[in-house]
XYZ file of C-alpha atoms in Angstrom:
489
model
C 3.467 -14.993 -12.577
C 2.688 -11.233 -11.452
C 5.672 -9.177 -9.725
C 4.849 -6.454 -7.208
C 6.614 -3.641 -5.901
C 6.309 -1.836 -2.547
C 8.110 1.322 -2.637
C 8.079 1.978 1.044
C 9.693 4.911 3.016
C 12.679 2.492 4.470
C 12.537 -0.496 1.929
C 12.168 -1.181 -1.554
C 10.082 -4.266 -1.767
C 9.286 -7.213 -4.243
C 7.368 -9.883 -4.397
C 6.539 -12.737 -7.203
C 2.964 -14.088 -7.178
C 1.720 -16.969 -8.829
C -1.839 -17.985 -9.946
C -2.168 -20.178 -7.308
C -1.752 -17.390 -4.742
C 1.828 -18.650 -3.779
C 4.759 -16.067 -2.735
C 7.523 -17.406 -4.748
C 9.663 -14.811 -4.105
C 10.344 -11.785 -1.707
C 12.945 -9.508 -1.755
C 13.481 -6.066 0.449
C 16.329 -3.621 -0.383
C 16.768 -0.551 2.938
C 16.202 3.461 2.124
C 16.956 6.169 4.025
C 15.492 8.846 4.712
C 17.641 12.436 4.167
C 16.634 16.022 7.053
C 18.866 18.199 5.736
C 16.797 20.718 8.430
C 14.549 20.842 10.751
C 10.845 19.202 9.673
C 12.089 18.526 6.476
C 12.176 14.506 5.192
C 13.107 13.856 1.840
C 14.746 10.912 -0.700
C 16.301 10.939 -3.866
C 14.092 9.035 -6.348
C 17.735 7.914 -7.671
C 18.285 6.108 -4.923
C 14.960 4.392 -5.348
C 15.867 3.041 -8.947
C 19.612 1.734 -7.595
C 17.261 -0.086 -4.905
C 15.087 -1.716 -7.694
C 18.540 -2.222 -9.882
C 19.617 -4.739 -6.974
C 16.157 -6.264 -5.991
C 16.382 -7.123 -9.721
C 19.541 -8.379 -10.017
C 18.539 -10.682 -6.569
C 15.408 -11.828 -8.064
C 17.363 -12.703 -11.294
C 19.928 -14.545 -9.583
C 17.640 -16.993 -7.742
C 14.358 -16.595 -9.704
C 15.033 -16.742 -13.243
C 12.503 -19.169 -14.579
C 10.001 -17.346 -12.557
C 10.806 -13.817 -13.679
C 10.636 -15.367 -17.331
C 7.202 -16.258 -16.927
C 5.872 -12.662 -15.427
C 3.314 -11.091 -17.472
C 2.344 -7.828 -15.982
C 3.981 -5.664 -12.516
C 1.991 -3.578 -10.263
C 3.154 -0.958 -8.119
C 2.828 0.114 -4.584
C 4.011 2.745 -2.562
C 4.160 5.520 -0.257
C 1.632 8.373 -0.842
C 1.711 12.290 -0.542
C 5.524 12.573 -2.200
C 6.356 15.314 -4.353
C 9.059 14.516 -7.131
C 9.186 17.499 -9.279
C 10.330 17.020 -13.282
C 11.320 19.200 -16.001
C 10.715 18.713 -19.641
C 12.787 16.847 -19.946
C 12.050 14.217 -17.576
C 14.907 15.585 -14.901
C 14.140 15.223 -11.758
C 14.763 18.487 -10.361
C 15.154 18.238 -6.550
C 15.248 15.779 -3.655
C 11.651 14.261 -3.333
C 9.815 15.602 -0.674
C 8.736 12.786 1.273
C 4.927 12.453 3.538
C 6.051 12.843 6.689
C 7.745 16.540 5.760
C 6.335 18.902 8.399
C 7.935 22.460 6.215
C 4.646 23.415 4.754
C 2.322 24.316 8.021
C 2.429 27.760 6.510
C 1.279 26.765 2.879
C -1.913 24.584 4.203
C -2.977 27.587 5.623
C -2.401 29.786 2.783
C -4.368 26.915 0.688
C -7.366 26.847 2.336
C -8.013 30.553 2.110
C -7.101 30.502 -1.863
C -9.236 27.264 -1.842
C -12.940 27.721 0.306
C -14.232 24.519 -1.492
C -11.008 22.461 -0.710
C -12.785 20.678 1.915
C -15.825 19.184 -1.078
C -13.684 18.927 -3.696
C -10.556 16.757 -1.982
C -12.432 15.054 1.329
C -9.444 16.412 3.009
C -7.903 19.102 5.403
C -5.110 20.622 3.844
C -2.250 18.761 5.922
C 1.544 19.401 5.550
C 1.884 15.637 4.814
C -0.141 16.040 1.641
C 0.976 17.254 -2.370
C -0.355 19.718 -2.483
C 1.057 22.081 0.126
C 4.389 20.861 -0.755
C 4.313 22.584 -4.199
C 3.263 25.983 -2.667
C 6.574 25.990 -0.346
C 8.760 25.009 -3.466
C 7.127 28.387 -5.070
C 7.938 30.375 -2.252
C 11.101 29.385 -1.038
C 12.607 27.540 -4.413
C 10.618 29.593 -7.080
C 13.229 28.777 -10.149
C 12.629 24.898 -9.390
C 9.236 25.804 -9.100
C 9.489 27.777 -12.705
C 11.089 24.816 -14.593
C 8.426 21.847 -13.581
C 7.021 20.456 -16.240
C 5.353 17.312 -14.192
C 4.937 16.600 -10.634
C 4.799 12.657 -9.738
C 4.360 10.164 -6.611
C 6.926 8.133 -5.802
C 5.451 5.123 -7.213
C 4.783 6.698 -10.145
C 8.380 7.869 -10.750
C 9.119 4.207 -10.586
C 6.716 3.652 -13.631
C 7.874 6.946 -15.299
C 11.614 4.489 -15.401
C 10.016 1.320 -15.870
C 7.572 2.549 -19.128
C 8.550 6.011 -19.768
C 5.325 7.126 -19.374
C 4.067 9.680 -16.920
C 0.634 8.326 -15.335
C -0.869 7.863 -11.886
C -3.460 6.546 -10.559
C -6.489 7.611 -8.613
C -5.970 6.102 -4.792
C -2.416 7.610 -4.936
C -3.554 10.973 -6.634
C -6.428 11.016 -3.619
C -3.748 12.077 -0.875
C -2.488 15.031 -3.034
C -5.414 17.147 -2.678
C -5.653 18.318 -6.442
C -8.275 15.171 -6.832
C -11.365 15.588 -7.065
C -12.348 12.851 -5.332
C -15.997 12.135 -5.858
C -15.357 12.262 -10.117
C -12.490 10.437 -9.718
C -10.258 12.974 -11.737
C -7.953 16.024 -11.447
C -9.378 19.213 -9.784
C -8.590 22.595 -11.898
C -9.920 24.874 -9.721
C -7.095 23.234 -6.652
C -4.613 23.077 -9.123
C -4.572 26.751 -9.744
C -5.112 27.714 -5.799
C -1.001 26.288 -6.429
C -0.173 28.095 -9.371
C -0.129 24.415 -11.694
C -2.149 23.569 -14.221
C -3.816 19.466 -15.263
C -0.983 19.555 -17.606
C 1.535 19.323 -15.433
C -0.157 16.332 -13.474
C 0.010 12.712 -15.377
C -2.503 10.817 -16.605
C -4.751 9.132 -14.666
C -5.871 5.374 -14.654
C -7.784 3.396 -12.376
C -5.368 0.618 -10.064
C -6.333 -2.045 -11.684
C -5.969 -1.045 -15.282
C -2.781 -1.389 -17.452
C -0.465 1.929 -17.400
C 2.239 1.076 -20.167
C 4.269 -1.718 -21.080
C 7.895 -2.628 -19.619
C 10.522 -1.233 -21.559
C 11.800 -3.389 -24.002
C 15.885 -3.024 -22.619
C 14.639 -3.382 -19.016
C 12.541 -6.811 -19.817
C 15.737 -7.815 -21.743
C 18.097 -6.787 -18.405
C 15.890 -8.693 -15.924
C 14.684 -11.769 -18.421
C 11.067 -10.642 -18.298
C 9.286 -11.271 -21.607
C 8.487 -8.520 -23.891
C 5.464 -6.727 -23.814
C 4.856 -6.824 -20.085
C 2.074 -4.741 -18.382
C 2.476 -2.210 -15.532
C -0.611 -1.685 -14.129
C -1.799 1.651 -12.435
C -1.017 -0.004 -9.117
C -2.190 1.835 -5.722
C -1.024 3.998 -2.373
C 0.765 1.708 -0.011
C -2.720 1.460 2.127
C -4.768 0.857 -1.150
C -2.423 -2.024 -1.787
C -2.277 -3.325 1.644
C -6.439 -3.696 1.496
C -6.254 -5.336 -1.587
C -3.503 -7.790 -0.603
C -5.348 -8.612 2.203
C -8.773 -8.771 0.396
C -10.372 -5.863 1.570
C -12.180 -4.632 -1.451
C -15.924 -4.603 -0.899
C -17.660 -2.448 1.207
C -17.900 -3.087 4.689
C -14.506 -4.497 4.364
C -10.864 -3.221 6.030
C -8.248 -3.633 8.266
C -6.894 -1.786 11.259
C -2.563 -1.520 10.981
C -0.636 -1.961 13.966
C 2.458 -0.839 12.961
C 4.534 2.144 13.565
C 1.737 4.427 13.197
C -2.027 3.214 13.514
C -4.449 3.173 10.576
C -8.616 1.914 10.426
C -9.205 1.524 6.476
C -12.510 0.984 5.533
C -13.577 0.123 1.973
C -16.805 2.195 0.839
C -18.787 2.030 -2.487
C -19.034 6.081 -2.564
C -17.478 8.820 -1.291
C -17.689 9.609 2.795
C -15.576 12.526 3.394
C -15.478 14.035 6.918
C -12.994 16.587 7.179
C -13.974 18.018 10.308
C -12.544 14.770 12.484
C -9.270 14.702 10.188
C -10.627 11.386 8.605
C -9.250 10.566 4.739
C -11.152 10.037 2.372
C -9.794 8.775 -0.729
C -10.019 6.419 -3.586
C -10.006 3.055 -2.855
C -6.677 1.008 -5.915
C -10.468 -0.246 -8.224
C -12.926 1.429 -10.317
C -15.867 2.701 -8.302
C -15.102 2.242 -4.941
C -13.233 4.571 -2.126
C -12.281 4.217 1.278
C -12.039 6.175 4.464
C -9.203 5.896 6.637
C -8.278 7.202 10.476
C -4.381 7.648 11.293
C -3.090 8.018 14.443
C 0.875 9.110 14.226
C 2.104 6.678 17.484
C 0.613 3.164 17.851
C 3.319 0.309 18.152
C 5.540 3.206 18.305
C 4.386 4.031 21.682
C 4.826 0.246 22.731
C 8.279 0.212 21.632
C 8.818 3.364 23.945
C 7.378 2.148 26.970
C 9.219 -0.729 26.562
C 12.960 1.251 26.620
C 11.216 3.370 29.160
C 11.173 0.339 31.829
C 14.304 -1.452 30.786
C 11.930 -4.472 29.838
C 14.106 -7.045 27.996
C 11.483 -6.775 24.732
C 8.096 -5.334 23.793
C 7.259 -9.459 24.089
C 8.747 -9.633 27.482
C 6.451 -6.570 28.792
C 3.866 -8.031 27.346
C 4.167 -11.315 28.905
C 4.151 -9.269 32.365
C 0.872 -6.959 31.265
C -0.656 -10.642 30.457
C -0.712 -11.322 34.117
C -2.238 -8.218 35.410
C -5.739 -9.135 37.288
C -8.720 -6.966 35.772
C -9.146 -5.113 39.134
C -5.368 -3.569 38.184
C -5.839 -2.777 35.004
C -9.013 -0.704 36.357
C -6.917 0.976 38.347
C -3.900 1.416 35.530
C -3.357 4.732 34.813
C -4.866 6.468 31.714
C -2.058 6.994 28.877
C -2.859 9.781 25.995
C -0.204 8.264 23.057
C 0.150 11.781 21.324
C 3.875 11.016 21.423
C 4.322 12.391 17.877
C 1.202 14.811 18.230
C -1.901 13.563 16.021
C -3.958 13.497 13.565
C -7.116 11.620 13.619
C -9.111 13.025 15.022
C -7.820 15.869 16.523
C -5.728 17.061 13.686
C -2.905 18.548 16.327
C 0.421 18.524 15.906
C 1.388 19.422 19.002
C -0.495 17.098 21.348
C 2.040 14.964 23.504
C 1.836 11.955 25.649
C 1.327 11.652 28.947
C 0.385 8.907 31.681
C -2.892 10.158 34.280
C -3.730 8.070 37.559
C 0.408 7.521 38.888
C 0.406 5.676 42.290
C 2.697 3.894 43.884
C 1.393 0.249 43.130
C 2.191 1.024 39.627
C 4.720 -1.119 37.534
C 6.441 -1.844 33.888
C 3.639 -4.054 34.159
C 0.754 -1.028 34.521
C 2.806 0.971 32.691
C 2.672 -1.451 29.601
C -1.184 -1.824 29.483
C -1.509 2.007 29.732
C 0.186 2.810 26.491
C -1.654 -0.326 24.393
C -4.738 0.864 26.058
C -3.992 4.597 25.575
C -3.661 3.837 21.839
C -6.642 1.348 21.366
C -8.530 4.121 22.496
C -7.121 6.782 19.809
C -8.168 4.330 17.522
C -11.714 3.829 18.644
C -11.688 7.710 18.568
C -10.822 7.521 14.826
C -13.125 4.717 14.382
C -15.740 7.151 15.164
C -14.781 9.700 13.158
C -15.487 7.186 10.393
C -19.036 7.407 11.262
C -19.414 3.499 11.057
C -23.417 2.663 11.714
C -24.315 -0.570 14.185
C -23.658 -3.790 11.929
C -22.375 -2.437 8.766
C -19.119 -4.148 9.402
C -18.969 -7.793 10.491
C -15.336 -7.687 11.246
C -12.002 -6.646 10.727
C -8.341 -7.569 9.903
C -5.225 -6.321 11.922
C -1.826 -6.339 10.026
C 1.336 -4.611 11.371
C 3.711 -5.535 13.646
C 1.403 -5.315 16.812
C -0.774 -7.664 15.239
C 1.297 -10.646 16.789
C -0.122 -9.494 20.454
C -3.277 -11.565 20.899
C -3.717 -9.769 24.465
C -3.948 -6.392 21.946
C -5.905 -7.760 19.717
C -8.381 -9.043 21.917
C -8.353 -5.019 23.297
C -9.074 -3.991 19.996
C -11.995 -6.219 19.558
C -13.532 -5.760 22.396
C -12.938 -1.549 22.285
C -14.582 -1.126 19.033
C -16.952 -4.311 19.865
C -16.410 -5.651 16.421
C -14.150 -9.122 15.680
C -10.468 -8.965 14.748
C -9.402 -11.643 13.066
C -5.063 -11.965 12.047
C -4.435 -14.154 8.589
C -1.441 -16.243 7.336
C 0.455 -14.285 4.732
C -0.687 -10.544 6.063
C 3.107 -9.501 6.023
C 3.143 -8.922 2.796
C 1.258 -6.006 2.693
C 1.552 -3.561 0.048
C 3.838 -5.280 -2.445
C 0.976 -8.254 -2.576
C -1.403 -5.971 -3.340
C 0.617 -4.625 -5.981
C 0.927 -7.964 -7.510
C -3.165 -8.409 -7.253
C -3.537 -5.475 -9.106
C -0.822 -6.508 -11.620
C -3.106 -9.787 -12.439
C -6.458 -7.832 -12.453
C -5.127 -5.317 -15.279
C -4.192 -8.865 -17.009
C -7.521 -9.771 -17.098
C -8.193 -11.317 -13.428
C -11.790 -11.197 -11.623
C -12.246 -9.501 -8.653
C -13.074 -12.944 -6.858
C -10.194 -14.980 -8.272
C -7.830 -12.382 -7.683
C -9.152 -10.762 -4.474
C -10.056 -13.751 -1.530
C -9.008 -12.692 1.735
C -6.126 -14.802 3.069
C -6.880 -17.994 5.444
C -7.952 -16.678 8.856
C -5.182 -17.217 11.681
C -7.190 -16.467 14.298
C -10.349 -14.834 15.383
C -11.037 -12.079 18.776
C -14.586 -11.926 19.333
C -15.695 -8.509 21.350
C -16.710 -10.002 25.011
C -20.448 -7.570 25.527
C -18.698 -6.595 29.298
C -15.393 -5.644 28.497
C -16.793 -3.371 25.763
C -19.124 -1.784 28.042
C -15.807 -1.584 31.054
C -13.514 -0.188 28.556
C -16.462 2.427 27.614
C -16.302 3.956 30.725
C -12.342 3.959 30.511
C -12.604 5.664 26.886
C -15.152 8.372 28.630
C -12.686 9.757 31.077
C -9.944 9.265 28.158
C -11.502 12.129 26.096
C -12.105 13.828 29.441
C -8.494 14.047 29.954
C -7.497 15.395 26.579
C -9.926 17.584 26.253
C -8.662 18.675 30.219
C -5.028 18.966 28.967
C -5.761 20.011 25.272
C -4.795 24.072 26.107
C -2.014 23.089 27.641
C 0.651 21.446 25.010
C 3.025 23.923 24.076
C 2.712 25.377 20.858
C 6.675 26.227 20.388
């Protein structure tokens, strides 16, 4: 039995896994998020561990023969946070969470201290990364800044608690921009462009390799045996690919969820900066990925469908079904910068807006704009990935807009390659955590990693590719039209 953990950004997630590739278990605890001012997001890593303290004690109550029988945990979570530690293992402030906008300043600032930032991390300097993070605490909190001994990842606080060691691992450490991505290990020269130093980062281990052991009063709490393994675990997209199987080249998945993400597994390193791609390490030894984010995807469905007072995003979907092809040519064009963006513009202060407004337009119209409008920011960070013809057979879409078949089909046929959903998807990262979890005990690749049973295939239809082409062409027209015009303020 392998347990994983997905320390998300609004729940606290675990899941039991046999060897048989059964869920025995899941349980989900909430988390809130703290803005004590403007931009600022941030969490108290104590409130993670009460959240783990009651998954536990849920687990326990209904899964005690199972939890008996665990023999290593892997760890999953969200990337880019910043919890700070003194010597004596303290934590010294909130953590400062990855979708913090306070540092705008401090990317700046690191990129001038920094001209090879770009080789060395794969990576603009973003206010959602580490890094920057740790430059505003030195300005603006300088005797917190003083006293920090270690800086960790939320995840990897977790482990500090669960093994009292202090290690990472190298997908998570990717999207703090002290990695040196290509070598696979801590950058000096980035670390002092911040005023830190390798000693104050943990050690580093690969996702699939053991970390530490449980401690022995925790495994005595929970009724795990002694001697468990933690393994080094991976960032919450890492995880997600490996859950979902996505671990040799070629391979990914695009996420329909709140925000939209194209991960694509790589056997090197294929940064490209310029287009705000990621480029990170992939949660196993050799192998990285590249990823495209777009900050609004079934965000921007969930606001069209308050916008027309449809009864559900299911509802308006039903009624964007039924629109002839003729109407949804003449739809109006919908740029889904709602929350501004970042692949592949990198612009923060891009907004949304709908192009084309006649009277003959509905809910209905209205509706296939926005999932239109964001299938095309995602074919634009498809791009950006610099994908050649036929080097990937297919992908598979997870999230919450995944159970749209109408979007899925517009997905295949916009980036002309298959989609294909699978049974057990929803478990995302915490799944992946448990993969990982069974690798570091020993596990192949293959016995550990199959992709879950195929729900259903979209096959790219040659016409609609070539339609939506044109569509996507006067798209980019628009923003680039409009681009001057966002205000800044």
């Amino acid at each position: 039995m392998y347990l994983g953990i997905d320390l998300g950004t609004s729940e606290l997630k675990l899941v039991l896994l046999d060897r048989q590739h059964r869920l025995v278990a899941s349980v989900g605890e909430r988390l809130t998020v703290q803005r004590p001012a403007p931009l600022h997001s941030e969490q108290s890593p104590a409130d993670w561990w009460d959240a783990m303290a009651r998954a536990m004690a849920r687990l326990q109550a209904g899964q005690a023969a199972a939890l008996a029988q665990v023999r290593a945990i892997g760890l999953s979570g969200q990337m880019h946070g910043a919890v700070l530690m003194d010597a004596a293992g303290e934590v010294l402030r909130p953590a400062i969470l990855w979708n913090d906008g306070r540092s705008g300043a401090e990317c700046a600032e690191l990129e001038a201290a920094c001209p090879r930032l770009h080789a060395i991390a794969g990576n603009l300097a973003m206010p959602g990364f580490t890094a920057p993070k740790l430059l505003w605490v030195r300005r603006h909190e300088p005797e917190v800044f003083a006293r920090t001994a270690t800086v960790l990842l939320p995840k990897d606080w977790l482990r500090f608690m669960l093994t009292g060691e202090r290690v990472g691992e190298r997908s998570d450490a990717a999207g703090t921009l002290w990695l040196d991505v290509a070598e696979r290990r801590w950058s000096a020269e980035v670390l002092a462009a911040c005023g830190l130093t390798e000693a104050q980062m943990p050690r580093l281990v690969e996702g699939s390799e053991a970390s530490g052991t449980l401690r022995p009063e925790l495994a005595a709490r929970w009724g795990l045996p002694a001697g468990v393994i933690v393994a080094g675990g991976g960032g919450d997209n890492a995880a997600s690919a490996v859950g979902i199987g996505a671990v040799r080249p070629g391979e990914g998945f695009v996420s329909l969820g709140t925000s939209g993400v194209i991960f694509l597994t790589s056997d090197r390193f294929r940064p490209n900066p310029a287009s705000a791609m990621h480029a990170f390490c992939h949660a196993l030894p050799g192998t990285w990925h590249q990823m495209s984010v777009m900050l609004s995807a079934a965000n921007g469905l969930s606001w069209v469908t308050r916008l027309v007072g449809a009864a559900s995003e299911g509802a308006l979907l039903e009624q964007v079904a039924c629109l002839s092809p003729e109407q949804r040519e003449r739809a109006p064009l919908f740029l889904p910068y709602l929350n501004g963006e970042r692949t592949p513009h990198n612009n923060p202060h891009a907004q949304g807006s709908f192009f084309g407004l006649t009277n003959e337009h509905d809910a209905a119209a209205l509706g296939w704009s926005v999932i239109e409008g964001v299938t095309f920011g995602l074919l634009d960070g498809w791009h950006a990935l610099g994908v050649q013809p036929g080097e990937v057979a297919g992908l598979t879409l997870v999230g919450g807009g995944a159970r749209s078949g109408l979007w899925a089909q517009l997905l295949a046929d916009a980036i002309g390659v298959p989609m294909v959903t699978r049974h057990g998807g929803e478990a995302g990262g915490a799944l992946g955590a448990a993969r990982l979890a069974w690798l570091a005990d020993g596990g192949t690749l293959d016995q550990v990693c199959p992709a879950p049973e195929i729900a259903a295939t979209f096959s790219p239809d040659p016409a609609e590719t070539a339609r939506l082409a044109a569509r996507h062409a006067r798209f980019r027209a628009l923003y680039r039209a409009v681009e001057g015009l966002f205000p800044v303020g």
